[in-house]
Coordinates of C-alpha atoms and ligand atoms in Angstrom, one line a residue:
X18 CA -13.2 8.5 19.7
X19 CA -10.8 11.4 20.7
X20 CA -8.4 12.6 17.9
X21 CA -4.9 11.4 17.9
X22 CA -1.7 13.4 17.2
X23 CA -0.8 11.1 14.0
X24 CA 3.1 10.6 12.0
X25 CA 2.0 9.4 8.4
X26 CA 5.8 7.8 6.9
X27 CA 5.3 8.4 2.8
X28 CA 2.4 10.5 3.2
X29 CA 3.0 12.4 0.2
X30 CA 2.7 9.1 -1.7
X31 CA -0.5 7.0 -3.6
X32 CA -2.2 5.6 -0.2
X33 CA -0.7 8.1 1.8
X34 CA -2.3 10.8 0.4
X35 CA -5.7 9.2 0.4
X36 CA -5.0 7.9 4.6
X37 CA -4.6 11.4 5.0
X38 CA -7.7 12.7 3.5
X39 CA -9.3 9.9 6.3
X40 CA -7.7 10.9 9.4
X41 CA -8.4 14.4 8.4
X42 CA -12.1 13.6 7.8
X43 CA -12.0 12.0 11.3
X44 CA -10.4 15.4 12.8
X45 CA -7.3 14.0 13.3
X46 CA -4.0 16.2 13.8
X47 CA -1.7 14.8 10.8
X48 CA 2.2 14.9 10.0
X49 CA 3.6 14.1 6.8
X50 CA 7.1 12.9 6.5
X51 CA 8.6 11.9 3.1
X52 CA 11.8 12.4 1.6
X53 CA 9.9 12.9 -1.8
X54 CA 11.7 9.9 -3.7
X55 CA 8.4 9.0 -5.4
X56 CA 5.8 11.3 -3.7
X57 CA 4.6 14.4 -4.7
X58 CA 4.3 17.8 -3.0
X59 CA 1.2 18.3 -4.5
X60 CA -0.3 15.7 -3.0
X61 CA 0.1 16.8 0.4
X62 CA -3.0 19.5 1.7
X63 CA -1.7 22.7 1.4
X64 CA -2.5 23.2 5.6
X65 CA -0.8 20.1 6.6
X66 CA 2.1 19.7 8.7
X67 CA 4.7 18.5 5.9
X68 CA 8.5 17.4 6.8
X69 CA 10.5 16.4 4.1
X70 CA 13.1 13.9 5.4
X71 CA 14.3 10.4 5.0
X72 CA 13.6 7.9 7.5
X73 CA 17.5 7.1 7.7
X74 CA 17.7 10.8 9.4
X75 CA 16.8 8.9 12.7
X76 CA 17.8 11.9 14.9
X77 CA 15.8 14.2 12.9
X78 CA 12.9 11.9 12.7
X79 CA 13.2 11.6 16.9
X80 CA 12.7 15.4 17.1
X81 CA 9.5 15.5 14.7
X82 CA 8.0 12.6 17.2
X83 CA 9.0 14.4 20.2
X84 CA 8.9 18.3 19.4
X85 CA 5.1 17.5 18.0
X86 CA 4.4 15.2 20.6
X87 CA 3.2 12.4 18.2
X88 CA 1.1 9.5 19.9
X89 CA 0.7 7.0 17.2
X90 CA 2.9 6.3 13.3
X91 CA 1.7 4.8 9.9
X92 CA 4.6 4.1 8.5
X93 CA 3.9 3.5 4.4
X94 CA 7.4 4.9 3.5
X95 CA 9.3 1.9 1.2
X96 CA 10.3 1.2 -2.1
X97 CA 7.7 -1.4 -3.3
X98 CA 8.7 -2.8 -7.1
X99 CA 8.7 -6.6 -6.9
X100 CA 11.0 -6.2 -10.5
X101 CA 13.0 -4.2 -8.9
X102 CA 13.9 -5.8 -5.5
X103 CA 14.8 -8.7 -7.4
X104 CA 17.4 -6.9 -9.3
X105 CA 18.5 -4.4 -6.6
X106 CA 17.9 -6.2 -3.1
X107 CA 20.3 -3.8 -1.4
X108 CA 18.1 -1.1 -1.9
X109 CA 15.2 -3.4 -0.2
X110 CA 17.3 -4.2 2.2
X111 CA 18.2 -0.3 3.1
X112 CA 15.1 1.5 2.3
X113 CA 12.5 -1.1 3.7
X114 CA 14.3 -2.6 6.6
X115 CA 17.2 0.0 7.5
X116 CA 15.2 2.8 7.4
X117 CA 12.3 1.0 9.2
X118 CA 14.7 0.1 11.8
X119 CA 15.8 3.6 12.5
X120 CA 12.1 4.6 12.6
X121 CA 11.5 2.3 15.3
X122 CA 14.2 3.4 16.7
X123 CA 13.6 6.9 16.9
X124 CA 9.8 5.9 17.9
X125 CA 11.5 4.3 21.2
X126 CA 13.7 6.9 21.7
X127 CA 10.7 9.7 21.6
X128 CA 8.2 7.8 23.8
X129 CA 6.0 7.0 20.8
X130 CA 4.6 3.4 21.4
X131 CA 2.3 2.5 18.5
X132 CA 2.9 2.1 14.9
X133 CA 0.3 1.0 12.3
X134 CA 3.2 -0.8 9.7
X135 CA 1.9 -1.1 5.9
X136 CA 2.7 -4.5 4.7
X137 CA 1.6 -6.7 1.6
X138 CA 0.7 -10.0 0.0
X139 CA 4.2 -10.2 -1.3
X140 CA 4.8 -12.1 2.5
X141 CA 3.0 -15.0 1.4
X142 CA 5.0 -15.9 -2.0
X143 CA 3.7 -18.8 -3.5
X144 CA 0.7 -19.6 -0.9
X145 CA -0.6 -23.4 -0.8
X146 CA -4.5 -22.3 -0.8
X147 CA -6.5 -19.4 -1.6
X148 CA -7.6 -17.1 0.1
X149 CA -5.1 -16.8 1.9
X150 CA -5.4 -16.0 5.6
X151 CA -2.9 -14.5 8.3
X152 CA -2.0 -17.6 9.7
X153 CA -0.8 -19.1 6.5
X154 CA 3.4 -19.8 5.7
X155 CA 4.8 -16.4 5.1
X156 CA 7.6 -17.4 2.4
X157 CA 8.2 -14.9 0.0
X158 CA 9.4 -14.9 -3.4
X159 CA 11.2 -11.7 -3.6
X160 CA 13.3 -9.1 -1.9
X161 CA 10.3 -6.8 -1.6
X162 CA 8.4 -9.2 0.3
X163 CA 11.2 -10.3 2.4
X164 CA 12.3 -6.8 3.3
X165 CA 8.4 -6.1 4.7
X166 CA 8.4 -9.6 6.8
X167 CA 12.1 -9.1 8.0
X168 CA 10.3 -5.6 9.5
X169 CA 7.2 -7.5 11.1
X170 CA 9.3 -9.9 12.5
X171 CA 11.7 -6.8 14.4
X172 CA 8.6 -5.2 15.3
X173 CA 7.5 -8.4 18.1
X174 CA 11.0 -7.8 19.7
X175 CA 10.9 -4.8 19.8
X176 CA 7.4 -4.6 21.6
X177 CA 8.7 -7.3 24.0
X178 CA 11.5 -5.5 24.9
X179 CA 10.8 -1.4 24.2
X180 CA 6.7 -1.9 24.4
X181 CA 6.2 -0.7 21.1
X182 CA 2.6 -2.1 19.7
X183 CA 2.3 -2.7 16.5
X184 CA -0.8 -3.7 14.1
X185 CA 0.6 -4.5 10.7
X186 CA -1.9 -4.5 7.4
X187 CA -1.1 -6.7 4.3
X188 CA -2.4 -4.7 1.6
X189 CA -2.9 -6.7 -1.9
X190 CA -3.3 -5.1 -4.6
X191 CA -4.9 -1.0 -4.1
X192 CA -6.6 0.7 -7.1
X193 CA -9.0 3.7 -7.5
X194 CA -9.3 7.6 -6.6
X195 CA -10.5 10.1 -5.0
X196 CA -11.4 13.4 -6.3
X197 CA -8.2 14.8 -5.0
X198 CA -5.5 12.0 -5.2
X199 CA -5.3 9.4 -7.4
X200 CA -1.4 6.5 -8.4
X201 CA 1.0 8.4 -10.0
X202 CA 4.5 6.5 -10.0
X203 CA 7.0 6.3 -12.1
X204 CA 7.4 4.0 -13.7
X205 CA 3.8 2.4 -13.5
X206 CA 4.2 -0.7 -13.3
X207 CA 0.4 -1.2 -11.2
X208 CA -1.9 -3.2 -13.6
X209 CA -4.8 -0.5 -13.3
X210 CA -3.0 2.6 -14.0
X211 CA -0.7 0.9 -16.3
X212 CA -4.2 -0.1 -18.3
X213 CA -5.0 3.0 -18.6
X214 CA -2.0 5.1 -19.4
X215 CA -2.6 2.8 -22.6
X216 CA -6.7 3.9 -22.5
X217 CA -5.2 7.7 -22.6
X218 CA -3.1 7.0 -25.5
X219 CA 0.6 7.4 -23.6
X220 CA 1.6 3.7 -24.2
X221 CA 1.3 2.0 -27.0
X222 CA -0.2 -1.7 -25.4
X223 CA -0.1 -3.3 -22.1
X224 CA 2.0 -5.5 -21.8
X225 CA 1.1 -9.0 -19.3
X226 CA 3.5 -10.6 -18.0
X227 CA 2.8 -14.7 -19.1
X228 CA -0.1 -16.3 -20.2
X229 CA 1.3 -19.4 -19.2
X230 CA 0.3 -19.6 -15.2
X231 CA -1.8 -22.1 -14.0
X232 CA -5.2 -20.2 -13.6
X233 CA -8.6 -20.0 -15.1
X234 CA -7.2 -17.8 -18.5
X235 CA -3.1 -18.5 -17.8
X236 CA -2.6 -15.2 -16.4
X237 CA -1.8 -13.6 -13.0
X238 CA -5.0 -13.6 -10.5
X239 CA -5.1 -10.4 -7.9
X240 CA -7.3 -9.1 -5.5
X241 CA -8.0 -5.3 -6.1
X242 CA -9.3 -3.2 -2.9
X243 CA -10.4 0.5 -3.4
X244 CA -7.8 2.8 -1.8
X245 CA -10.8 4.4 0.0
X246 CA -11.4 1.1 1.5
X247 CA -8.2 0.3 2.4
X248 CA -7.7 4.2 4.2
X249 CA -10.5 3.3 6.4
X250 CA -9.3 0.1 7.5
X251 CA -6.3 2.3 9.0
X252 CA -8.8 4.7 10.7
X253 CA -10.6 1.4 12.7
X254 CA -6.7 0.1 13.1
X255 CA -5.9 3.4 15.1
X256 CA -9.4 3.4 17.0
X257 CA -9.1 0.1 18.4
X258 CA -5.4 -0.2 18.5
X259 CA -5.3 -4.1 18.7
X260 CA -1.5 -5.0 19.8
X261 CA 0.6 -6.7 18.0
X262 CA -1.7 -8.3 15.4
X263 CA -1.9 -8.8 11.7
X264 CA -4.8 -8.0 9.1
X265 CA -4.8 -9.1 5.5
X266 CA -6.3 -6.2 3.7
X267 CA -8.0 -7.5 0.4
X268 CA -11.5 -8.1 -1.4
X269 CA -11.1 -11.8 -1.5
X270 CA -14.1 -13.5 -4.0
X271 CA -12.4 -15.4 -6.7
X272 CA -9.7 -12.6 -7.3
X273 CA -10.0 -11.4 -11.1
X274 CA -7.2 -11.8 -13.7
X275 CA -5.0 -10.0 -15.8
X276 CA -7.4 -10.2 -19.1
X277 CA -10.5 -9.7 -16.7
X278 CA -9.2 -6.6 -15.2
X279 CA -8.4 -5.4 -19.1
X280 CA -11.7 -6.5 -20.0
X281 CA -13.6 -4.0 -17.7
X282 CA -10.8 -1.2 -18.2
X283 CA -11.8 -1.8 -22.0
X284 CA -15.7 -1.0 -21.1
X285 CA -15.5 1.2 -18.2
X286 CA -13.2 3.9 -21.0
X287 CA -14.9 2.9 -23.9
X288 CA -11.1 1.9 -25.6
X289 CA -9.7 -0.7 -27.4
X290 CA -6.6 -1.2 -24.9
X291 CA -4.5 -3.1 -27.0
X292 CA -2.6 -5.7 -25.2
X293 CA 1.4 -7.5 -25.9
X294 CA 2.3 -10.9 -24.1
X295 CA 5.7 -10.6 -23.1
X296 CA 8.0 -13.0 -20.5
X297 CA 7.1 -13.7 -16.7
X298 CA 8.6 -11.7 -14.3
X299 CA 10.7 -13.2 -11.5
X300 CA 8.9 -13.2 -8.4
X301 CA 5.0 -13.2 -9.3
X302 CA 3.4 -15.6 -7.7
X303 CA 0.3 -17.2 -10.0
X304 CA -2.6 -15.9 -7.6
X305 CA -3.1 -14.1 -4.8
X306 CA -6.7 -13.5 -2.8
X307 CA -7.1 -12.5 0.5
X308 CA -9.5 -13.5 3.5
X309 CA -9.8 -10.3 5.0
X310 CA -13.0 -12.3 7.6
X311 CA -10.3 -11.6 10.4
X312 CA -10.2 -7.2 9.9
X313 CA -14.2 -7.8 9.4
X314 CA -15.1 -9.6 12.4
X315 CA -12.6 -8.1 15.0
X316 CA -12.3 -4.3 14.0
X317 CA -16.2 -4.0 12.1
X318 CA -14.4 -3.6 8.6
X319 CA -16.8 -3.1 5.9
X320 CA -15.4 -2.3 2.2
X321 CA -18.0 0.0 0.1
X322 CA -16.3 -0.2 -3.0
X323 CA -15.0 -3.6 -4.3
X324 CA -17.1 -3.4 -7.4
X325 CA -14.3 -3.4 -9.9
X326 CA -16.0 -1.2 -12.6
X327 CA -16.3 1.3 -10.0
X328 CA -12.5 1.2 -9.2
X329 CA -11.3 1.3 -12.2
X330 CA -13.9 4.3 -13.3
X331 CA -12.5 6.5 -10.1
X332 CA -8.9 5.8 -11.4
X333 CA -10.4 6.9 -15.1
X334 CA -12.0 9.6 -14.0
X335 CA -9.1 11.3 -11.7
X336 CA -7.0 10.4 -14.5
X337 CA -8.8 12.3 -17.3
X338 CA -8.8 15.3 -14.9
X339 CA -5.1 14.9 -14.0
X340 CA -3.3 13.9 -17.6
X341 CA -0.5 15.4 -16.3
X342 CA -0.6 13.7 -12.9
X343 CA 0.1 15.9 -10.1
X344 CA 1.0 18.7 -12.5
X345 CA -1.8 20.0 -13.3
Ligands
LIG659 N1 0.1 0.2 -3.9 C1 -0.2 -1.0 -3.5 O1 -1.0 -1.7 -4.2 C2 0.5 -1.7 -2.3 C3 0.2 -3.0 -2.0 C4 0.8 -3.6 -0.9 C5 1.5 -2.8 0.0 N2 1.8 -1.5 -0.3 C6 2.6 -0.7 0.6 O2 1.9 0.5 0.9 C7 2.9 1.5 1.1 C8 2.5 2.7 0.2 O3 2.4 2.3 -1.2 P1 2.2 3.4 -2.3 O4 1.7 2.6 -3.5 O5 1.4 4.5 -1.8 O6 3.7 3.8 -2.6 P2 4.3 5.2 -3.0 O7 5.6 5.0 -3.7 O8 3.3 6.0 -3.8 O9 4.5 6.0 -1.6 C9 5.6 5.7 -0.8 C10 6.1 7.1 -0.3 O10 7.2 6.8 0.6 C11 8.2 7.8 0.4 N3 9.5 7.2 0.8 C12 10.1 6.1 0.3 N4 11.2 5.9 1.0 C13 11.3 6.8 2.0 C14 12.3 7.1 3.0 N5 13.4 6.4 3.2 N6 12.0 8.2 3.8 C15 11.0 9.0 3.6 N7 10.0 8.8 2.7 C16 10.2 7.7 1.8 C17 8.1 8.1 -1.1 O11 8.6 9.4 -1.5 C18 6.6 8.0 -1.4 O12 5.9 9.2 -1.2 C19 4.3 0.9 0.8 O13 4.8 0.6 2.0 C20 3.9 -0.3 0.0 O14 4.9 -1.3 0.2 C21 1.3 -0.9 -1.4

């Protein structure tokens, strides 16, 4: 494998910074460019090429392709609160789709013909069967998922007219650390780090959103995958740039639920995690698992970490060593 000249989008953010650490690991050259909206500075390698900017600049973002003669793009840059889209859709609209366009856009105008586009379960909405696989409806429930499908769906006209190849990953739900990056955003509202900002003693309870879904306890059912797991997945995406495809990115199994997941937080910290039912929140669909068979048996996938004590211990563990976050 030769090393490629590589644009992260929202590098300086959660998975960002740990897709970084991979291509690095694999002697790739990296850019970072993030407009710093909910990244962090710190999370970005001190060595690293780092251009703050938003992906709305399209000129600018033309002359970081070009001037640095970048071959291929992850673009992970959005805004990605389900709440939120549902209250503020313009911003989805603007900040996932607008500013994805004028990417693209600035990718065709700089010669740069392959993108590696970070998508999620959100796609699927309400899906009929479980797991659910790539060729299943897309119909999603919110603005967030909308905004991310409304992308996919510009990227195959774009290839047929412009060549631009895309491979487009649906993430479902990432959790864990590193030793050197771990979630930070603000406000939490991921179910791991959530858990155990309430483990550290910053929030008083966690509070789960309905108890009333139809599932095995009446709460939510999500498929957690290691961030580790899921950078890798984008290293094998860029080695055998497959074009115009899509992966589901999860760790399938029967998913675990909201009270499962707070169960093992409760014995991987040793806390009592107190917990607060509270109402459902618009747009969260009752379960989602993924079949991830199709990134396994075309690209040699392999996740090493789906053990979901062992997840949740990373996040523990770069969490008691970063109380402050990226602060300190
Ligand atoms: N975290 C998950 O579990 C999950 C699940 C499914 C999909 N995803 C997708 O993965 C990607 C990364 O998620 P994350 O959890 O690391 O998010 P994050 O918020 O930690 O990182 C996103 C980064 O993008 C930057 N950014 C946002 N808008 C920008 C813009 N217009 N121009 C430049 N930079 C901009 C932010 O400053 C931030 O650093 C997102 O596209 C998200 O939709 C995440």
């Amino acid at each position: 494998m030769r090393f490629m000249r590589i644009l992260i989008t929202g590098g300086a953010g959660y998975i960002g910074s740990v897709i970084t650490e991979e291509l690095l690991r694999k002697n790739h050259q990296v850019t970072i460019l993030d407009n710093l909206s909910k990244g962090h500075r710190a999370a970005v390698p001190e060595d690293i090429d780092f251009v703050e900017c938003d992906l709305l600049e399209e000129d600018r973002v033309k002359t970081v392709l070009a001037e640095r003669k970048i071959e291929a793009v992850i673009h992970m840059a959005a805004s990605s609160l389900v709440g939120e889209s549902v209250q503020n859709p313009m911003l989805y609209y603007k900040n996932n789709v607008m500013a994805s366009i004028s990417l693209a856009n600035a990718m065709c105008a700089a010669g740069v013909k392959c993108i590696v586009f970070s998508s999620t379960a959100a796609v699927y909405g309400e899906p009929e069967k479980q797991p659910i696989e790539e060729t299943d409806p897309t119909v999603p429930t919110n603005p967030y998922g909308e905004s991310k499908l409304t992308f996919q769906k510009a990227l195959r006209w774009y290839s047929e007219a412009y060549g631009l190849n895309y491979t487009t990953l649906r993430y479902f739900n990432a959790a864990g650390a590193t030793e050197k990056n771990g979630e930070v955003h603000d406000p939490e509202t991921h179910l791991i780090p959530a858990i155990l900002q309430v483990a550290a003693g910053k929030k008083p309870a966690v509070e789960i959103f309905g108890n009333d879904y139809p599932t095995r306890d009446g709460t939510c059912i999500r498929d957690y995958i290691h961030v580790v797991d899921l950078a890798q997945a984008h290293v094998l995406a860029l080695d055998a740039f497959k074009q115009n495809t899509v992966y589901n990115l999860g760790c399938g199994g029967n998913g675990y639920s909201i009270k499962e997941v707070l169960e093992v937080a409760r014995k991987v910290t040793g806390k009592k995690i107190p917990e607060r039912y509270v109402a459902r929140r618009p747009g969260d669909p009752a379960t989602l698992i993924a079949s991830s068979e199709k990134i396994k048996r075309e690209l040699g996938w392999k996740p090493q970490l789906q053990d979901l004590e062992k997840i949740i211990n990373s996040a523990w563990q770069w969490m008691l060593k970063h109380p402050q976050g990226y602060n300190c």
